[in-house]
Coordinates of N, CA and C in Angstrom, one line a residue:
Chain A
G291 N -144.2 68.8 -115.8 CA -143.1 68.2 -116.5 C -143.2 68.3 -118.0
I292 N -142.3 67.8 -118.8 CA -142.3 67.9 -120.2 C -143.4 67.1 -120.8
Q293 N -144.0 67.6 -121.9 CA -145.1 66.9 -122.6 C -144.6 66.4 -123.9
V294 N -144.9 65.1 -124.2 CA -144.5 64.5 -125.4 C -145.7 64.0 -126.2
E295 N -145.9 64.6 -127.4 CA -147.1 64.2 -128.1 C -146.7 63.5 -129.4
Q296 N -147.3 62.4 -129.7 CA -147.1 61.7 -130.9 C -148.3 61.6 -131.8
S297 N -148.1 61.8 -133.1 CA -149.2 61.7 -134.0 C -148.7 61.0 -135.3
P298 N -149.7 60.3 -136.0 CA -151.0 60.1 -135.6 C -151.0 59.0 -134.5
P299 N -152.0 58.8 -133.7 CA -152.1 57.8 -132.7 C -152.2 56.4 -133.3
D300 N -152.9 56.3 -134.4 CA -153.2 55.0 -135.1 C -153.0 55.2 -136.6
L301 N -152.4 54.2 -137.2 CA -152.1 54.3 -138.6 C -152.2 52.9 -139.2
I302 N -153.0 52.8 -140.3 CA -153.1 51.6 -141.1 C -152.4 51.8 -142.4
L303 N -151.5 50.9 -142.8 CA -150.8 51.1 -144.0 C -150.9 49.8 -144.9
Q304 N -150.9 50.0 -146.2 CA -150.8 48.9 -147.1 C -149.3 48.6 -147.2
E305 N -149.0 47.3 -147.3 CA -147.6 46.9 -147.4 C -147.0 47.6 -148.6
G306 N -145.8 48.2 -148.4 CA -145.2 48.9 -149.5 C -145.3 50.4 -149.4
A307 N -146.2 50.8 -148.6 CA -146.5 52.3 -148.5 C -145.4 52.9 -147.6
N308 N -145.3 54.2 -147.7 CA -144.4 55.0 -146.9 C -145.2 55.8 -145.8
S309 N -144.6 56.1 -144.7 CA -145.3 56.9 -143.7 C -144.4 57.7 -142.9
T310 N -145.0 58.7 -142.2 CA -144.2 59.6 -141.3 C -144.9 59.7 -140.0
L311 N -144.1 59.4 -138.9 CA -144.6 59.6 -137.6 C -144.0 60.8 -137.0
R312 N -144.8 61.5 -136.2 CA -144.3 62.8 -135.6 C -144.3 62.8 -134.1
C313 N -143.3 63.4 -133.5 CA -143.1 63.6 -132.1 C -142.9 65.0 -131.8
N314 N -143.8 65.7 -131.0 CA -143.6 67.0 -130.6 C -143.3 67.0 -129.1
F315 N -142.4 67.9 -128.6 CA -142.1 68.0 -127.2 C -142.1 69.4 -126.8
S316 N -142.5 69.6 -125.5 CA -142.9 71.0 -125.0 C -141.7 71.8 -124.5
D317 N -140.5 71.2 -124.3 CA -139.4 71.9 -123.8 C -138.1 71.4 -124.4
S318 N -137.0 72.1 -124.1 CA -135.7 71.7 -124.6 C -135.3 70.3 -124.1
V319 N -134.7 69.5 -124.9 CA -134.3 68.2 -124.5 C -132.8 68.0 -124.8
N320 N -132.2 67.1 -124.1 CA -130.8 66.7 -124.3 C -130.7 65.5 -125.2
N321 N -131.6 64.6 -125.2 CA -131.6 63.5 -126.0 C -133.0 63.0 -126.4
L322 N -133.0 62.3 -127.5 CA -134.3 61.7 -128.0 C -134.1 60.3 -128.5
Q323 N -135.0 59.4 -128.2 CA -134.9 58.1 -128.7 C -136.2 57.7 -129.3
W324 N -136.1 56.9 -130.4 CA -137.3 56.2 -131.0 C -137.1 54.7 -130.7
F325 N -138.3 54.1 -130.3 CA -138.3 52.7 -130.1 C -139.5 52.1 -130.9
H326 N -139.3 50.8 -131.1 CA -140.4 50.0 -131.7 C -140.7 48.9 -130.6
Q327 N -142.0 48.8 -130.2 CA -142.4 47.8 -129.3 C -143.0 46.6 -130.0
N328 N -142.3 45.5 -130.0 CA -142.8 44.4 -130.7 C -144.0 43.7 -130.0
P329 N -144.6 42.7 -130.7 CA -145.8 42.1 -130.1 C -145.6 41.4 -128.8
W330 N -144.4 41.2 -128.4 CA -144.0 40.5 -127.1 C -143.7 41.6 -126.1
G331 N -143.8 42.9 -126.4 CA -143.7 43.9 -125.5 C -142.3 44.5 -125.4
Q332 N -141.3 43.9 -126.1 CA -139.9 44.3 -126.0 C -139.8 45.7 -126.7
L333 N -139.1 46.6 -126.1 CA -138.8 47.9 -126.7 C -137.4 47.7 -127.4
I334 N -137.5 47.9 -128.7 CA -136.3 47.8 -129.6 C -135.8 49.2 -129.9
N335 N -134.6 49.4 -129.7 CA -134.0 50.7 -130.0 C -133.9 50.9 -131.5
L336 N -134.5 52.0 -132.0 CA -134.4 52.4 -133.4 C -133.4 53.4 -133.6
F337 N -133.5 54.6 -133.0 CA -132.6 55.7 -133.1 C -132.4 56.4 -131.8
Y338 N -131.2 56.9 -131.7 CA -130.8 57.7 -130.6 C -130.4 59.0 -131.3
I339 N -131.2 60.0 -131.3 CA -131.1 61.1 -132.2 C -131.5 62.5 -131.6
P340 N -130.6 63.1 -130.8 CA -130.9 64.4 -130.2 C -131.0 65.5 -131.2
S341 N -130.4 65.3 -132.4 CA -130.5 66.3 -133.4 C -130.0 65.7 -134.7
G342 N -130.4 66.3 -135.8 CA -129.9 65.8 -137.1 C -130.7 64.7 -137.7
T343 N -130.2 64.0 -138.7 CA -130.8 63.0 -139.4 C -130.0 61.7 -139.4
K344 N -130.7 60.6 -139.2 CA -130.0 59.3 -139.3 C -130.8 58.3 -140.1
Q345 N -130.2 57.4 -140.7 CA -130.9 56.4 -141.5 C -130.4 55.0 -141.1
N346 N -131.4 54.0 -141.1 CA -131.0 52.6 -140.8 C -132.0 51.8 -141.7
G347 N -131.5 51.4 -142.8 CA -132.3 50.6 -143.7 C -133.5 51.4 -144.2
R348 N -134.7 50.8 -144.0 CA -135.9 51.5 -144.5 C -136.4 52.6 -143.6
L349 N -135.7 52.7 -142.5 CA -136.2 53.7 -141.5 C -135.2 54.8 -141.5
S350 N -135.7 56.0 -141.2 CA -134.8 57.2 -141.0 C -135.6 58.1 -140.0
A351 N -134.8 58.9 -139.4 CA -135.3 59.9 -138.4 C -134.6 61.2 -138.5
T352 N -135.4 62.2 -138.2 CA -134.9 63.6 -138.2 C -135.4 64.3 -136.9
T353 N -134.5 64.9 -136.2 CA -134.8 65.7 -135.0 C -134.4 67.1 -135.3
V354 N -135.4 68.1 -135.1 CA -135.0 69.5 -135.1 C -135.3 70.0 -133.7
A355 N -134.2 70.0 -132.9 CA -134.3 70.3 -131.5 C -134.8 71.7 -131.3
T356 N -134.3 72.6 -132.1 CA -134.7 74.0 -131.9 C -136.2 74.3 -132.1
E357 N -136.8 73.4 -132.9 CA -138.3 73.5 -133.1 C -139.0 72.5 -132.3
R358 N -138.3 71.7 -131.6 CA -139.0 70.7 -130.6 C -139.8 69.7 -131.3
Y359 N -139.3 69.0 -132.3 CA -140.0 67.9 -132.9 C -139.0 66.9 -133.5
S360 N -139.5 65.7 -133.7 CA -138.8 64.7 -134.4 C -139.7 63.9 -135.3
L361 N -139.2 63.4 -136.4 CA -140.0 62.6 -137.4 C -139.3 61.3 -137.6
L362 N -140.1 60.3 -137.7 CA -139.7 58.9 -138.0 C -140.3 58.5 -139.3
Y363 N -139.5 58.2 -140.3 CA -140.0 57.8 -141.6 C -139.8 56.3 -141.8
I364 N -140.9 55.7 -142.3 CA -140.9 54.3 -142.6 C -141.1 54.2 -144.1
S365 N -140.2 53.6 -144.9 CA -140.4 53.5 -146.3 C -140.6 52.0 -146.7
S366 N -141.4 51.8 -147.7 CA -141.7 50.5 -148.2 C -142.1 49.6 -147.1
S367 N -143.1 49.9 -146.4 CA -143.5 49.3 -145.1 C -143.7 47.8 -145.4
Q368 N -143.4 47.0 -144.3 CA -143.6 45.5 -144.3 C -144.5 45.2 -143.1
T369 N -145.1 44.0 -143.2 CA -145.9 43.6 -142.1 C -145.2 43.5 -140.8
T370 N -143.9 43.3 -140.8 CA -143.1 43.2 -139.6 C -142.9 44.6 -139.0
D371 N -143.2 45.6 -139.7 CA -143.1 47.0 -139.1 C -144.3 47.3 -138.2
S372 N -145.3 46.4 -138.2 CA -146.5 46.6 -137.3 C -146.0 46.6 -135.8
G373 N -146.8 47.4 -135.0 CA -146.4 47.5 -133.6 C -146.6 49.0 -133.2
V374 N -146.1 49.2 -132.0 CA -146.2 50.6 -131.5 C -144.8 51.2 -131.5
Y375 N -144.8 52.5 -132.0 CA -143.6 53.2 -132.0 C -143.6 54.3 -131.0
F376 N -142.6 54.3 -130.1 CA -142.5 55.3 -129.0 C -141.4 56.3 -129.3
C377 N -141.7 57.5 -129.0 CA -140.7 58.6 -128.9 C -140.5 58.9 -127.4
A378 N -139.2 59.0 -127.0 CA -138.9 59.3 -125.6 C -137.8 60.4 -125.6
V379 N -138.0 61.4 -124.7 CA -137.0 62.5 -124.6 C -136.4 62.5 -123.2
R380 N -135.2 63.1 -123.2 CA -134.6 63.3 -121.9 C -134.4 64.8 -121.7
P381 N -135.2 65.4 -120.8 CA -135.1 66.8 -120.6 C -133.8 67.2 -120.1
W382 N -133.4 68.5 -120.3 CA -132.1 69.0 -119.7 C -132.2 68.9 -118.2
G383 N -131.1 68.5 -117.6 CA -131.0 68.4 -116.1 C -131.7 67.2 -115.5
N384 N -132.0 66.3 -116.4 CA -132.7 65.1 -116.0 C -132.2 63.9 -116.7
N385 N -132.2 62.7 -116.0 CA -131.6 61.5 -116.6 C -132.7 60.5 -117.0
R386 N -133.9 60.8 -116.7 CA -135.0 59.9 -117.0 C -135.5 60.2 -118.4
L387 N -136.2 59.2 -119.0 CA -136.9 59.4 -120.3 C -138.4 59.7 -120.0
A388 N -138.9 60.6 -120.8 CA -140.3 60.9 -120.8 C -140.9 60.4 -122.1
F389 N -141.9 59.5 -122.1 CA -142.4 58.9 -123.2 C -143.7 59.5 -123.7
G390 N -143.8 59.5 -125.1 CA -145.2 59.8 -125.6 C -146.1 58.6 -125.5
K391 N -147.3 58.7 -126.0 CA -148.3 57.6 -125.9 C -148.1 56.6 -127.0
G392 N -147.3 56.9 -128.0 CA -147.0 56.0 -129.0 C -147.9 56.1 -130.3
N393 N -147.3 55.6 -131.4 CA -148.1 55.5 -132.6 C -148.3 54.0 -132.9
Q394 N -149.6 53.6 -132.9 CA -149.9 52.2 -133.2 C -150.0 52.1 -134.7
V395 N -149.1 51.3 -135.3 CA -149.0 51.1 -136.8 C -149.4 49.7 -137.1
V396 N -150.3 49.5 -138.1 CA -150.7 48.2 -138.6 C -150.4 48.2 -140.1
V397 N -149.6 47.3 -140.5 CA -149.3 47.1 -141.9 C -150.0 45.9 -142.5
I398 N -150.9 46.1 -143.4 CA -151.7 45.0 -144.0 C -151.1 44.5 -145.3
P399 N -151.1 43.2 -145.5 CA -150.5 42.7 -146.8 C -151.4 43.0 -148.0
Chain B
G210 N -124.6 38.9 -119.9 CA -125.3 38.6 -121.2 C -125.2 39.8 -122.1
A211 N -125.8 39.7 -123.3 CA -125.7 40.7 -124.3 C -126.6 41.9 -124.0
G212 N -127.8 41.6 -123.4 CA -128.8 42.6 -123.2 C -129.2 42.7 -121.7
V213 N -130.1 43.5 -121.5 CA -130.7 43.6 -120.1 C -131.6 42.4 -119.9
S214 N -131.5 41.8 -118.8 CA -132.4 40.7 -118.5 C -133.2 41.0 -117.2
Q215 N -134.4 40.4 -117.2 CA -135.3 40.6 -116.1 C -136.0 39.3 -115.7
S216 N -136.2 39.2 -114.4 CA -136.9 38.0 -114.0 C -137.8 38.3 -112.8
P217 N -139.0 37.6 -112.6 CA -139.5 36.7 -113.6 C -140.1 37.4 -114.8
S218 N -140.5 36.7 -115.8 CA -141.1 37.3 -117.0 C -142.6 37.6 -116.7
N219 N -143.1 36.7 -115.9 CA -144.5 36.9 -115.4 C -144.6 36.6 -114.0
K220 N -145.5 37.4 -113.3 CA -145.7 37.2 -111.9 C -147.2 37.5 -111.6
V221 N -147.8 36.5 -111.0 CA -149.2 36.6 -110.6 C -149.2 36.5 -109.0
T222 N -149.8 37.5 -108.4 CA -149.8 37.5 -106.9 C -151.2 37.9 -106.4
E223 N -151.4 37.7 -105.2 CA -152.6 38.1 -104.5 C -152.5 39.5 -103.9
K224 N -153.5 40.2 -103.9 CA -153.5 41.5 -103.3 C -153.0 41.4 -101.8
G225 N -152.1 42.3 -101.5 CA -151.6 42.3 -100.1 C -150.3 41.6 -100.0
K226 N -149.9 40.8 -100.9 CA -148.6 40.1 -100.9 C -147.5 41.1 -101.4
D227 N -146.2 40.7 -101.0 CA -145.1 41.5 -101.4 C -144.5 40.7 -102.6
V228 N -143.9 41.5 -103.6 CA -143.2 40.9 -104.7 C -141.9 41.6 -104.9
E229 N -140.9 40.8 -105.5 CA -139.6 41.3 -105.9 C -139.4 41.0 -107.3
L230 N -138.9 42.1 -108.0 CA -138.6 42.0 -109.4 C -137.1 42.2 -109.6
R231 N -136.5 41.5 -110.5 CA -135.1 41.6 -110.6 C -134.7 42.1 -112.0
C232 N -133.6 42.8 -112.0 CA -133.0 43.4 -113.3 C -131.5 43.2 -113.3
D233 N -131.0 42.6 -114.4 CA -129.6 42.5 -114.6 C -129.2 43.3 -115.8
P234 N -128.5 44.4 -115.6 CA -128.2 45.4 -116.7 C -127.1 44.8 -117.6
I235 N -126.9 45.5 -118.7 CA -125.8 45.2 -119.6 C -124.5 45.4 -118.8
S236 N -123.6 44.4 -119.0 CA -122.3 44.5 -118.3 C -121.6 45.8 -118.6
G237 N -121.1 46.4 -117.6 CA -120.4 47.7 -117.8 C -121.2 48.9 -117.7
H238 N -122.5 48.8 -117.8 CA -123.4 50.0 -117.7 C -123.5 50.4 -116.3
T239 N -123.3 51.7 -116.1 CA -123.3 52.3 -114.8 C -124.6 52.8 -114.3
A240 N -125.5 53.1 -115.3 CA -126.8 53.7 -114.9 C -127.9 52.6 -115.2
L241 N -128.9 52.6 -114.2 CA -130.0 51.7 -114.3 C -131.3 52.4 -114.0
Y242 N -132.3 52.1 -114.7 CA -133.6 52.8 -114.6 C -134.7 51.7 -114.5
W243 N -135.7 52.1 -113.8 CA -137.0 51.3 -113.7 C -138.1 52.2 -114.2
Y244 N -138.9 51.6 -115.1 CA -140.1 52.2 -115.6 C -141.3 51.2 -115.5
R245 N -142.5 51.7 -115.6 CA -143.6 50.7 -115.7 C -144.6 51.2 -116.8
Q246 N -145.2 50.2 -117.4 CA -146.1 50.4 -118.5 C -147.5 49.9 -118.2
S247 N -148.5 50.7 -118.1 CA -149.8 50.3 -117.8 C -150.7 50.9 -118.8
L248 N -151.9 50.3 -119.0 CA -152.9 50.8 -120.0 C -153.3 52.3 -119.8
G249 N -153.5 52.6 -118.5 CA -154.0 53.9 -118.3 C -152.9 55.0 -118.2
Q250 N -151.7 54.6 -117.9 CA -150.7 55.6 -117.6 C -149.6 55.6 -118.7
G251 N -149.6 54.7 -119.6 CA -148.5 54.7 -120.5 C -147.2 54.2 -119.9
L252 N -146.1 54.7 -120.4 CA -144.7 54.4 -119.9 C -144.3 55.5 -118.9
E253 N -144.1 55.1 -117.7 CA -143.7 56.1 -116.7 C -142.4 55.7 -115.9
F254 N -141.6 56.7 -115.6 CA -140.4 56.5 -114.9 C -140.7 56.2 -113.4
L255 N -139.9 55.3 -112.8 CA -140.0 55.0 -111.4 C -138.8 55.5 -110.6
I256 N -137.6 55.0 -111.0 CA -136.4 55.2 -110.2 C -135.2 55.0 -111.0
Y257 N -134.1 55.7 -110.6 CA -132.9 55.7 -111.4 C -131.7 55.6 -110.5
F258 N -130.7 54.8 -110.9 CA -129.5 54.6 -110.1 C -128.3 55.0 -111.0
Q259 N -127.3 55.7 -110.4 CA -126.1 56.0 -111.2 C -124.9 55.7 -110.2
G260 N -124.2 54.7 -110.5 CA -123.0 54.4 -109.7 C -123.3 54.3 -108.3
N261 N -122.5 55.0 -107.4 CA -122.7 55.0 -106.0 C -123.5 56.2 -105.5
S262 N -124.0 57.0 -106.4 CA -124.8 58.2 -106.0 C -126.2 57.8 -105.5
A263 N -126.7 58.7 -104.7 CA -128.1 58.4 -104.2 C -129.1 58.3 -105.3
P264 N -130.0 57.3 -105.3 CA -130.9 57.1 -106.4 C -131.9 58.2 -106.5
D265 N -132.4 58.5 -107.7 CA -133.5 59.4 -108.0 C -134.8 58.6 -107.8
K266 N -135.5 58.8 -106.7 CA -136.7 58.0 -106.4 C -138.0 58.8 -106.7
S267 N -137.8 59.9 -107.4 CA -139.0 60.8 -107.6 C -140.1 60.2 -108.3
G268 N -140.0 59.2 -109.1 CA -141.1 58.6 -109.8 C -141.8 57.5 -109.1
L269 N -141.4 57.1 -107.9 CA -142.0 56.0 -107.2 C -143.4 56.5 -106.8
P270 N -144.5 55.7 -107.0 CA -145.9 56.2 -106.8 C -146.3 56.2 -105.4
S271 N -145.6 55.3 -104.5 CA -146.0 55.3 -103.1 C -144.9 54.7 -102.3
D272 N -145.0 54.8 -101.0 CA -143.9 54.3 -100.2 C -143.9 52.7 -100.1
R273 N -144.9 52.1 -100.8 CA -144.9 50.6 -100.9 C -143.8 50.2 -101.9
F274 N -143.3 51.1 -102.7 CA -142.4 50.8 -103.7 C -141.0 51.1 -103.2
S275 N -140.0 50.2 -103.4 CA -138.6 50.5 -103.1 C -137.7 49.8 -104.0
A276 N -136.5 50.2 -104.2 CA -135.6 49.5 -105.0 C -134.2 49.6 -104.5
E277 N -133.4 48.7 -104.8 CA -132.0 48.7 -104.4 C -131.1 48.2 -105.6
R278 N -129.9 48.6 -105.5 CA -128.9 48.1 -106.5 C -127.7 47.7 -105.8
T279 N -127.4 46.4 -105.8 CA -126.3 45.9 -105.1 C -125.0 45.8 -105.9
G280 N -123.9 46.3 -105.4 CA -122.6 46.2 -106.1 C -122.6 46.9 -107.4
G281 N -123.5 47.8 -107.6 CA -123.5 48.6 -108.9 C -123.9 47.8 -110.0
S282 N -124.6 46.6 -109.8 CA -125.0 45.8 -111.0 C -126.5 45.5 -110.8
V283 N -126.8 44.3 -110.3 CA -128.2 43.8 -110.3 C -129.0 44.8 -109.4
S284 N -130.3 44.9 -109.8 CA -131.2 45.7 -109.1 C -132.5 44.9 -108.8
T285 N -133.1 45.2 -107.6 CA -134.3 44.6 -107.2 C -135.3 45.7 -106.9
L286 N -136.5 45.5 -107.5 CA -137.6 46.4 -107.3 C -138.6 45.7 -106.4
T287 N -138.9 46.2 -105.2 CA -139.8 45.5 -104.3 C -141.1 46.3 -104.2
I288 N -142.2 45.6 -104.3 CA -143.5 46.2 -104.0 C -144.2 45.5 -102.8
Q289 N -144.4 46.3 -101.8 CA -145.0 45.7 -100.6 C -146.5 45.9 -100.6
R290 N -147.2 44.9 -100.0 CA -148.7 45.0 -99.9 C -149.3 45.4 -101.3
T291 N -149.1 44.5 -102.3 CA -149.5 44.9 -103.6 C -151.0 45.2 -103.7
Q292 N -151.3 46.1 -104.6 CA -152.7 46.5 -104.9 C -153.0 46.2 -106.3
Q293 N -154.3 46.1 -106.7 CA -154.6 45.8 -108.1 C -154.1 46.8 -109.1
E294 N -154.1 48.1 -108.6 CA -153.6 49.1 -109.5 C -152.1 49.0 -109.8
D295 N -151.4 48.1 -109.1 CA -150.0 47.9 -109.3 C -149.7 47.0 -110.5
S296 N -150.8 46.3 -111.0 CA -150.7 45.5 -112.2 C -150.2 46.3 -113.4
A297 N -149.1 45.8 -114.0 CA -148.5 46.6 -115.1 C -147.3 45.7 -115.6
V298 N -146.7 46.2 -116.6 CA -145.4 45.6 -117.0 C -144.3 46.5 -116.5
Y299 N -143.4 45.9 -115.7 CA -142.3 46.7 -115.1 C -141.0 46.5 -116.0
L300 N -140.5 47.6 -116.5 CA -139.4 47.5 -117.4 C -138.1 48.1 -116.8
C301 N -137.0 47.5 -117.0 CA -135.7 47.9 -116.6 C -134.9 48.3 -117.8
A302 N -134.1 49.4 -117.6 CA -133.2 49.8 -118.7 C -131.9 50.1 -118.1
S303 N -130.8 50.1 -118.9 CA -129.5 50.5 -118.5 C -128.9 51.4 -119.6
S304 N -127.9 52.2 -119.2 CA -127.1 53.0 -120.1 C -125.7 53.0 -119.6
L305 N -124.8 53.2 -120.6 CA -123.3 53.1 -120.3 C -123.0 54.2 -119.2
I306 N -123.5 55.4 -119.4 CA -123.3 56.4 -118.4 C -124.6 57.1 -118.3
A307 N -124.8 58.0 -117.3 CA -126.0 58.7 -117.1 C -126.3 59.5 -118.3
G308 N -127.6 59.5 -118.7 CA -128.0 60.3 -119.8 C -127.7 59.8 -121.2
D309 N -127.0 58.7 -121.3 CA -126.7 58.0 -122.5 C -127.9 57.2 -123.1
E310 N -127.7 56.7 -124.2 CA -128.8 55.9 -124.8 C -129.2 54.7 -123.9
Q311 N -130.5 54.6 -123.7 CA -131.0 53.5 -122.8 C -131.5 52.3 -123.5
F312 N -131.2 51.2 -123.0 CA -131.5 49.9 -123.6 C -132.4 49.1 -122.6
F313 N -133.5 48.6 -123.1 CA -134.5 48.0 -122.2 C -134.5 46.5 -122.2
G314 N -134.9 46.0 -121.0 CA -135.1 44.5 -120.9 C -136.5 44.1 -121.4
P315 N -136.8 42.8 -121.3 CA -138.1 42.4 -121.8 C -139.3 42.6 -120.9
G316 N -139.0 43.0 -119.7 CA -140.1 43.4 -118.8 C -140.5 42.2 -117.9
T317 N -141.2 42.6 -116.8 CA -141.9 41.6 -116.0 C -143.4 42.0 -115.9
R318 N -144.2 41.1 -116.4 CA -145.7 41.4 -116.3 C -146.2 41.0 -115.0
L319 N -146.7 42.0 -114.2 CA -147.2 41.7 -112.8 C -148.7 41.8 -112.9
T320 N -149.3 40.8 -112.4 CA -150.8 40.8 -112.2 C -151.1 40.6 -110.8
V321 N -151.9 41.5 -110.2 CA -152.3 41.4 -108.8 C -153.8 41.1 -108.8
L322 N -154.1 39.9 -108.3 CA -155.5 39.5 -108.2 C -156.3 40.0 -107.0

């Protein structure tokens, strides 16, 4: 099946810093989603971004489907940004999501 | 409700018992998915329902696992003769149509003693 790799696996940030999370995938995909898993385990939808660039407040995402990667940018990080960020892709001909292992982000004050 | 709801939020059971987990999707969503999240395996797909079509069961790990969706809405995931390796968080998601953006419920944390 499709492989989804996220990097870096762990990231510690000073509050106010910027960061970039990367998601590489091994095959063509129809859709891509970024999630933030909060401390209670809830997966919060951040972006639904099969291609192009989207922005939502301090977060933005870019997917380059032809090169099989997506980037999630966090600017001016806050302690509430801490948690695990998951990239999930939907391969062509399939309706399930395949998840990466996540990026564990800790923002320290 | 506004989002996907799941019950119970926590379930502790003894090895060998059967359990039922419930998912109530977002109103109007035709597609429903079950995933599970465990420390060793990450987030993995279990089963998918779309309308009245036959479900995609290809992610179910064994024949002890089954799921149904009644009336195109609520779904129940049943695990028979639970084993300790079944301990995980079971997540349900729904989407407006197949392949569309998926929205997740809060999950059911299952612990098998």
